[in-house]
Short mmCIF file of C-alpha atoms and ligand atoms in Angstrom, two decimals:
data_model
loop_
_atom_site.label_atom_id
_atom_site.label_comp_id
_atom_site.label_asym_id
_atom_site.label_seq_id
_atom_site.Cartn_x
_atom_site.Cartn_y
_atom_site.Cartn_z
CA MET J 284 55.13 30.01 92.38
CA PRO J 285 53.61 26.62 92.05
CA THR J 286 55.42 24.00 90.19
CA ALA J 287 54.09 21.64 87.70
CA LEU J 288 55.77 18.69 86.21
CA ILE J 289 54.34 17.50 82.64
CA THR J 290 55.24 14.53 80.96
CA GLY J 291 54.77 14.75 77.03
CA VAL J 292 55.79 18.34 77.19
CA THR J 293 56.98 18.26 73.67
CA GLY J 294 53.63 17.08 72.49
CA GLN J 295 50.60 19.33 71.08
CA ASP J 296 49.08 18.90 74.69
CA GLY J 297 52.13 19.51 76.60
CA ALA J 298 52.82 22.54 74.81
CA TYR J 299 49.53 24.16 75.14
CA LEU J 300 49.33 23.35 78.77
CA THR J 301 52.85 24.60 79.46
CA GLN J 302 51.62 27.68 77.56
CA LEU J 303 48.68 28.00 79.84
CA LEU J 304 50.52 27.09 83.16
CA LEU J 305 53.27 29.75 82.26
CA GLN J 306 50.34 32.51 81.62
CA GLN J 307 49.43 31.39 85.23
CA GLY J 308 52.73 32.12 86.61
CA TYR J 309 53.51 28.49 87.33
CA ARG J 310 57.35 27.23 87.07
CA VAL J 311 56.91 24.40 84.33
CA VAL J 312 59.23 21.49 84.68
CA GLY J 313 58.87 19.29 81.53
CA VAL J 314 60.14 15.77 81.23
CA MET J 315 61.56 14.68 77.66
CA ARG J 316 62.92 11.42 76.88
CA ARG J 317 66.42 11.16 75.68
CA SER J 318 66.60 10.77 71.78
CA ALA J 319 69.31 11.60 68.97
CA SER J 320 66.74 13.97 67.61
CA SER J 321 66.24 15.98 70.68
CA ASP J 322 67.09 19.03 69.09
CA VAL J 323 63.95 19.20 66.79
CA ILE J 324 61.84 17.71 69.62
CA GLY J 325 61.14 21.00 71.12
CA GLU J 326 59.59 22.36 68.17
CA ARG J 327 56.02 23.01 69.33
CA LEU J 328 57.26 24.74 72.41
CA ARG J 329 59.42 27.05 69.95
CA TRP J 330 56.35 27.30 67.88
CA LEU J 331 54.55 28.77 70.95
CA GLY J 332 57.62 31.06 71.87
CA ILE J 333 58.07 29.31 75.18
CA ARG J 334 61.02 26.81 74.40
CA ASP J 335 63.05 28.80 76.73
CA ALA J 336 60.37 29.13 79.70
CA VAL J 337 60.55 25.50 80.24
CA GLU J 338 62.84 23.41 82.53
CA LEU J 339 63.43 20.32 80.55
CA VAL J 340 64.53 17.22 82.44
CA ASP J 341 65.82 14.10 81.15
CA ALA J 342 63.65 10.91 82.19
CA ASN J 343 61.49 7.94 80.59
CA LEU J 344 58.36 6.47 81.36
CA THR J 345 59.42 3.11 81.14
CA ASP J 346 62.14 3.65 83.71
CA LEU J 347 60.79 4.03 87.21
CA SER J 348 64.01 5.27 88.83
CA SER J 349 64.75 8.18 86.14
CA LEU J 350 60.76 9.14 87.43
CA LEU J 351 61.68 8.92 90.90
CA ARG J 352 64.54 11.30 90.89
CA VAL J 353 62.69 14.01 88.50
CA VAL J 354 59.63 13.83 91.22
CA GLN J 355 62.02 14.14 94.03
CA ALA J 356 64.03 17.01 92.50
CA ALA J 357 60.92 18.82 91.14
CA ARG J 358 58.68 18.22 94.20
CA PRO J 359 55.49 19.74 92.02
CA ASP J 360 52.29 20.70 93.38
CA GLU J 361 50.59 19.12 89.93
CA VAL J 362 51.84 16.27 87.97
CA TYR J 363 50.58 15.74 84.40
CA ASN J 364 50.81 12.69 82.63
CA LEU J 365 50.45 13.32 79.15
CA ALA J 366 53.22 10.88 77.75
CA ALA J 367 52.15 8.24 75.64
CA GLN J 368 52.55 5.97 72.61
CA SER J 369 49.45 8.12 71.27
CA PHE J 370 48.66 6.84 67.69
CA VAL J 371 46.20 4.36 67.40
CA ALA J 372 47.22 3.00 64.15
CA THR J 373 50.64 2.49 65.48
CA SER J 374 49.61 0.34 68.45
CA TRP J 375 48.79 -2.54 66.11
CA GLN J 376 52.29 -2.60 64.85
CA GLN J 377 54.03 -1.79 68.47
CA PRO J 378 51.48 -3.29 70.83
CA LEU J 379 53.94 -4.14 73.50
CA LEU J 380 56.00 -0.81 73.29
CA THR J 381 52.09 0.88 73.48
CA GLY J 382 51.40 -1.24 76.42
CA ASN J 383 54.80 -0.34 78.08
CA VAL J 384 54.64 3.16 77.77
CA THR J 385 50.73 4.33 77.56
CA GLY J 386 49.95 1.54 80.06
CA LEU J 387 52.52 0.67 82.61
CA GLY J 388 54.27 4.17 81.57
CA ALA J 389 51.64 5.82 83.91
CA ALA J 390 51.68 3.24 86.73
CA ASN J 391 55.23 4.27 86.80
CA MET J 392 54.17 7.67 87.01
CA LEU J 393 51.82 7.09 89.75
CA GLU J 394 54.41 4.92 91.78
CA ALA J 395 56.78 8.09 91.57
CA VAL J 396 54.30 10.23 93.01
CA ARG J 397 52.99 8.12 95.58
CA LEU J 398 56.58 7.38 96.73
CA MET J 399 58.34 10.33 96.42
CA HIS J 400 55.68 13.29 96.97
CA PRO J 401 52.21 12.12 97.45
CA SER J 402 50.70 15.67 98.14
CA ALA J 403 51.15 15.97 94.29
CA ARG J 404 47.99 16.40 92.44
CA PHE J 405 47.97 13.99 89.68
CA TYR J 406 46.17 14.14 86.16
CA GLN J 407 45.99 10.98 83.75
CA ALA J 408 45.47 11.96 80.16
CA SER J 409 42.62 9.38 79.51
CA SER J 410 40.87 9.22 75.87
CA SER J 411 37.55 8.67 74.53
CA GLU J 412 39.00 5.63 72.42
CA MET J 413 38.44 3.58 75.75
CA PHE J 414 34.83 3.84 74.79
CA GLY J 415 35.57 2.15 71.50
CA LEU J 416 32.62 0.21 70.18
CA ALA J 417 30.30 2.37 72.32
CA THR J 418 27.32 0.85 73.38
CA THR J 419 25.19 4.21 73.95
CA PRO J 420 24.82 7.22 71.41
CA GLU J 421 26.52 9.45 73.45
CA GLN J 422 29.39 8.97 75.85
CA ASP J 423 29.72 10.53 79.25
CA GLU J 424 31.55 9.19 82.80
CA SER J 425 29.25 6.26 83.21
CA THR J 426 29.18 4.67 79.90
CA PRO J 427 30.87 1.30 79.62
CA PHE J 428 34.20 0.66 78.16
CA TYR J 429 35.04 -1.20 75.08
CA PRO J 430 38.60 -0.84 73.95
CA ARG J 431 39.10 -1.34 70.08
CA SER J 432 42.84 -1.09 69.95
CA PRO J 433 46.20 -1.77 72.08
CA TYR J 434 46.41 1.85 72.39
CA ALA J 435 42.64 1.95 74.09
CA ALA J 436 43.58 -1.21 75.95
CA ALA J 437 46.55 0.19 77.42
CA LYS J 438 44.86 3.73 78.16
CA LEU J 439 42.05 1.94 80.22
CA TYR J 440 44.75 0.34 82.15
CA ALA J 441 45.93 3.78 83.20
CA HIS J 442 42.69 4.98 83.52
CA TRP J 443 42.05 2.27 86.17
CA MET J 444 45.32 2.61 87.99
CA THR J 445 44.58 6.39 88.32
CA ILE J 446 41.40 5.43 90.01
CA ASN J 447 42.84 2.79 91.82
CA TYR J 448 45.67 4.83 93.55
CA ARG J 449 43.14 7.51 94.34
CA GLU J 450 40.68 4.91 96.01
CA SER J 451 43.86 3.09 97.51
CA PHE J 452 46.38 5.91 98.90
CA GLY J 453 44.13 8.80 98.84
CA LEU J 454 46.24 10.47 95.98
CA HIS J 455 44.63 13.51 94.51
CA ALA J 456 44.49 11.68 91.12
CA SER J 457 42.14 12.63 88.41
CA SER J 458 41.36 11.32 85.01
CA GLY J 459 40.59 13.32 81.86
CA ILE J 460 38.66 11.25 79.65
CA LEU J 461 39.34 13.81 76.45
CA PHE J 462 37.43 13.16 73.09
CA ASN J 463 39.76 14.11 70.12
CA HIS J 464 41.44 17.52 70.39
CA GLU J 465 43.42 19.05 67.47
CA GLY J 466 45.03 22.24 66.26
CA PRO J 467 47.78 23.37 64.21
CA LEU J 468 50.08 21.63 66.65
CA ARG J 469 48.66 18.00 65.64
CA GLY J 470 50.91 15.36 64.95
CA ILE J 471 51.07 15.07 61.24
CA GLU J 472 49.77 11.33 61.45
CA PHE J 473 46.09 12.43 62.66
CA VAL J 474 43.53 12.47 60.40
CA THR J 475 42.78 16.36 60.95
CA ARG J 476 46.29 17.47 60.53
CA LYS J 477 46.56 14.97 57.73
CA VAL J 478 43.74 16.55 55.80
CA THR J 479 44.73 20.21 56.28
CA ASP J 480 48.32 19.69 55.52
CA GLY J 481 47.25 17.72 52.49
CA VAL J 482 44.85 20.71 51.79
CA ALA J 483 47.74 23.10 51.94
CA ARG J 484 49.98 21.10 49.67
CA ILE J 485 47.31 20.50 47.12
CA LYS J 486 46.40 24.56 47.20
CA LEU J 487 50.07 25.28 46.72
CA GLY J 488 50.73 22.70 43.85
CA LEU J 489 52.86 20.48 45.87
CA ALA J 490 50.55 17.52 45.41
CA ARG J 491 47.59 16.49 43.83
CA GLU J 492 45.88 14.05 46.05
CA LEU J 493 45.26 12.81 49.58
CA ARG J 494 44.90 9.15 50.26
CA LEU J 495 42.74 8.47 53.50
CA GLY J 496 41.28 5.38 55.01
CA ASN J 497 37.73 5.13 56.25
CA LEU J 498 35.65 8.43 55.16
CA GLU J 499 32.60 7.27 57.56
CA ALA J 500 33.93 7.35 60.72
CA THR J 501 32.87 10.00 63.11
CA ARG J 502 34.52 11.88 65.79
CA ASP J 503 33.84 14.70 68.36
CA TRP J 504 36.69 16.88 67.60
CA GLY J 505 37.47 20.05 69.84
CA HIS J 506 40.31 22.53 70.07
CA ALA J 507 43.51 21.31 72.31
CA ARG J 508 43.89 25.10 73.74
CA ASP J 509 40.23 24.57 75.14
CA TYR J 510 41.01 21.04 76.61
CA VAL J 511 44.26 21.99 78.33
CA ARG J 512 41.99 24.45 80.45
CA ALA J 513 39.77 21.47 81.72
CA MET J 514 43.09 19.53 82.95
CA HIS J 515 44.18 22.35 84.72
CA ALA J 516 40.63 22.81 86.13
CA MET J 517 40.36 19.13 87.41
CA LEU J 518 43.44 19.66 89.51
CA GLN J 519 41.83 22.73 91.16
CA GLN J 520 38.88 20.81 92.66
CA ASP J 521 39.05 19.84 96.31
CA VAL J 522 37.97 16.52 95.59
CA ALA J 523 39.74 14.47 92.67
CA ASP J 524 37.55 12.99 90.31
CA ASP J 525 36.87 11.49 86.38
CA TYR J 526 35.54 14.07 83.71
CA VAL J 527 34.50 13.65 79.68
CA ILE J 528 35.60 16.62 77.98
CA ALA J 529 34.12 16.78 74.62
CA THR J 530 32.12 19.23 72.36
CA GLY J 531 29.03 17.38 71.94
CA ARG J 532 29.03 17.27 68.18
CA THR J 533 30.41 14.40 65.95
CA THR J 534 31.68 14.92 62.31
CA SER J 535 32.74 12.31 59.57
CA ILE J 536 35.88 12.33 58.27
CA ARG J 537 34.05 12.80 55.02
CA ARG J 538 32.57 16.02 56.23
CA LEU J 539 35.87 17.05 57.50
CA CYS J 540 37.48 16.88 54.14
CA GLN J 541 34.58 18.75 52.60
CA ILE J 542 35.13 21.63 55.33
CA ALA J 543 38.79 21.92 54.96
CA PHE J 544 39.08 21.64 51.19
CA GLY J 545 36.02 24.14 51.12
CA TYR J 546 37.93 26.44 53.24
CA ALA J 547 41.01 26.70 50.57
CA GLY J 548 38.21 26.92 47.36
CA LEU J 549 38.94 23.26 46.65
CA ASP J 550 36.49 20.17 45.80
CA TRP J 551 37.67 17.62 48.03
CA GLU J 552 36.06 14.94 45.81
CA GLU J 553 38.67 15.82 43.02
CA HIS J 554 41.74 14.85 45.30
CA VAL J 555 40.89 12.21 48.05
CA VAL J 556 41.60 9.13 47.49
CA VAL J 557 40.57 6.09 49.61
CA ASP J 558 43.63 3.72 50.34
CA HIS J 559 42.38 0.50 52.02
CA ALA J 560 45.61 -0.09 53.20
CA LEU J 561 44.72 2.81 55.68
CA VAL J 562 41.64 1.05 57.10
CA ARG J 563 42.43 -0.15 60.47
CA PRO J 564 42.08 -3.76 61.72
CA ALA J 565 39.22 -2.63 64.19
CA GLU J 566 37.67 0.70 63.70
CA VAL J 567 35.80 3.00 66.29
CA HIS J 568 32.96 3.97 64.10
CA VAL J 569 31.27 6.55 66.50
CA LEU J 570 32.55 8.82 69.14
CA LEU J 571 30.03 11.60 70.89
CA GLY J 572 30.77 12.75 74.23
CA ASN J 573 28.75 14.29 76.92
CA ALA J 574 30.37 16.96 78.92
CA ALA J 575 27.82 18.24 81.28
CA LYS J 576 29.58 17.26 84.35
CA ALA J 577 32.51 19.04 83.38
CA THR J 578 30.63 22.02 82.55
CA ARG J 579 28.54 21.76 85.94
CA VAL J 580 31.59 20.93 88.47
CA LEU J 581 34.31 22.98 86.38
CA GLY J 582 32.82 25.42 84.92
CA TRP J 583 34.28 24.35 81.45
CA THR J 584 32.81 24.64 78.12
CA PRO J 585 34.74 24.69 74.59
CA THR J 586 34.79 27.91 72.69
CA VAL J 587 36.33 26.97 69.31
CA THR J 588 33.98 25.42 66.74
CA LEU J 589 35.02 22.62 64.26
CA GLU J 590 35.19 25.12 61.42
CA ASP J 591 37.05 28.07 63.12
CA MET J 592 39.61 25.26 63.95
CA VAL J 593 40.13 23.80 60.65
CA ALA J 594 40.55 27.37 59.39
CA GLU J 595 43.58 27.98 62.02
CA MET J 596 44.88 24.75 60.93
CA VAL J 597 44.69 25.15 57.00
CA GLU J 598 46.32 28.74 57.26
CA ALA J 599 49.02 27.29 59.78
CA ASP J 600 49.68 24.50 57.21
CA LEU J 601 49.76 27.14 54.14
CA ALA J 602 52.16 29.16 55.95
CA ARG J 603 54.59 26.42 56.94
CA HIS J 604 54.58 25.15 53.15
CA ARG J 605 54.78 28.77 51.86
CA SER J 606 57.86 29.45 53.88
CA ARG J 607 59.63 26.01 53.13
CA LEU J 608 59.08 27.29 49.49
CA VAL J 609 60.76 30.37 49.88
CA GLY J 610 63.53 29.00 52.03
P1 LIG L 2017 41.93 8.57 66.70
O1 LIG L 2017 40.49 8.86 66.91
O2 LIG L 2017 42.75 8.58 67.97
O3 LIG L 2017 42.35 7.22 66.30
O4 LIG L 2017 42.06 9.84 65.63
P2 LIG L 2017 42.88 9.70 64.00
O5 LIG L 2017 42.84 11.38 63.75
O6 LIG L 2017 44.16 8.82 64.04
O7 LIG L 2017 41.61 8.97 63.34
C1 LIG L 2017 40.25 9.49 63.64
C2 LIG L 2017 39.51 8.50 62.27
O8 LIG L 2017 39.75 8.93 61.13
C3 LIG L 2017 39.71 7.07 62.68
O9 LIG L 2017 38.09 6.43 62.66
C4 LIG L 2017 40.41 6.74 61.22
O10 LIG L 2017 40.26 5.09 60.73
C5 LIG L 2017 40.00 7.90 60.31
N1 LIG L 2017 40.93 7.65 59.24
C6 LIG L 2017 40.58 7.79 58.08
N2 LIG L 2017 41.73 7.99 57.19
C7 LIG L 2017 42.59 7.88 57.92
C8 LIG L 2017 44.08 8.51 57.80
O11 LIG L 2017 44.57 8.31 56.40
N3 LIG L 2017 44.82 8.62 59.06
C9 LIG L 2017 44.36 8.59 60.33
N4 LIG L 2017 45.22 9.03 61.28
N5 LIG L 2017 42.95 8.42 60.37
C10 LIG L 2017 42.04 8.25 59.07
#
C-alpha cells in the first residue's frame, strides 16, 4: 500500500486529493497545524465522508523540525505540498507571514524530504498567479513570470526551489502550475464561492446584495476534482517535470455572476454592488492557460465545464443555507 503525505490536507485540494488517493488504495497521512479551532478544521474531509480514513499528524510548515519528524515517521512514497497562505488579497495585509508559509514553508518541506527520505516523490502546488501581469495571451510552461502580489512572489520562490532541488539533488520534484480551480469546498473568500454563496443567500431571502470588487478581471476556472488527478499523474511519471493545468477558457467575474445568478433564476444586475474597497492594490487582469503539455504527457484533460461547476456550487450553497434555516 503506497503512502502519501499531504500538507494542506484540510483545504479544498487536500480534501479532493485525499479522496482520490484513498480510492486508489493509498494510506494518506495529512499534516495539520495545531490550532484552537482544530475541531472545525476537518470539515471538508467530513463533507466528503473521509475524515476518519486519514491519519492526521501535527506539524507546521514554518517549523522544520516538525516536518523532519513527520517525514521520518510516515516514510511517504509521495509528498504533496498543498499548504499555503493561499488568498491573494490577504497577502498584502500579511506579506511576511505569506512569505514564511507559502515560500519558505515549501523550502522547509523540500529540506525535510531531502534529509529524511529523498526517494519520496514531491509535488509543489505552484500557481497561475505567478504569471501575473502576463506577457502573452495564453500562458504555458515557457511563459515568463511576473508576480503581482506577495502571494505570487512567495509561490514563485517555492516554484524555483522545487526546480532547484530537482536539479541540485536529483529529487523527483514536480511543480503543477495550476490555474484557478474551484468547487463546493472552495473557501468562501474566493470569488467563485463568494458569488455562489451570495446567490444562495439572496435566493433564500437571507440577503439582498452581494458586494464585489473588480468585475472585469478574467480567470481560467476549472474544477478542483479534475485538478487533483493531474497532481497525482505528475508523480507517476518516470521523470519529474513542471506542468500547466488549465481549461483553456477564460471568463470574467461579470460573466460568472451572470451564470451563477441566472442558474438560480435571478438577475445579477439587481443584486451585485461594486465596492471599491475590494479592488486590489495590483490586479492580475487576465489568465488563460494552455495545458497541451499535460494532455500530451499525462493524458490529462478537464471534464467539468464552468456552467456545471457553478451549478454544483450553487446547489451546495443552497443546501447548506437551507439546512441552517431548518436547524
Ligand atoms: P485569485 O485569482 O487567486 O486571486 O482568486 P480570487 O477568486 O480571490 O480572485 C479572482 C479575481 O476576482 C481577482 O481578479 C479579483 O480581483 C476578482 N474579484 C472581484 N471581486 C472580488 C471579491 O469580492 N472577492 C475576491 N476574492 N475576488 C474578487
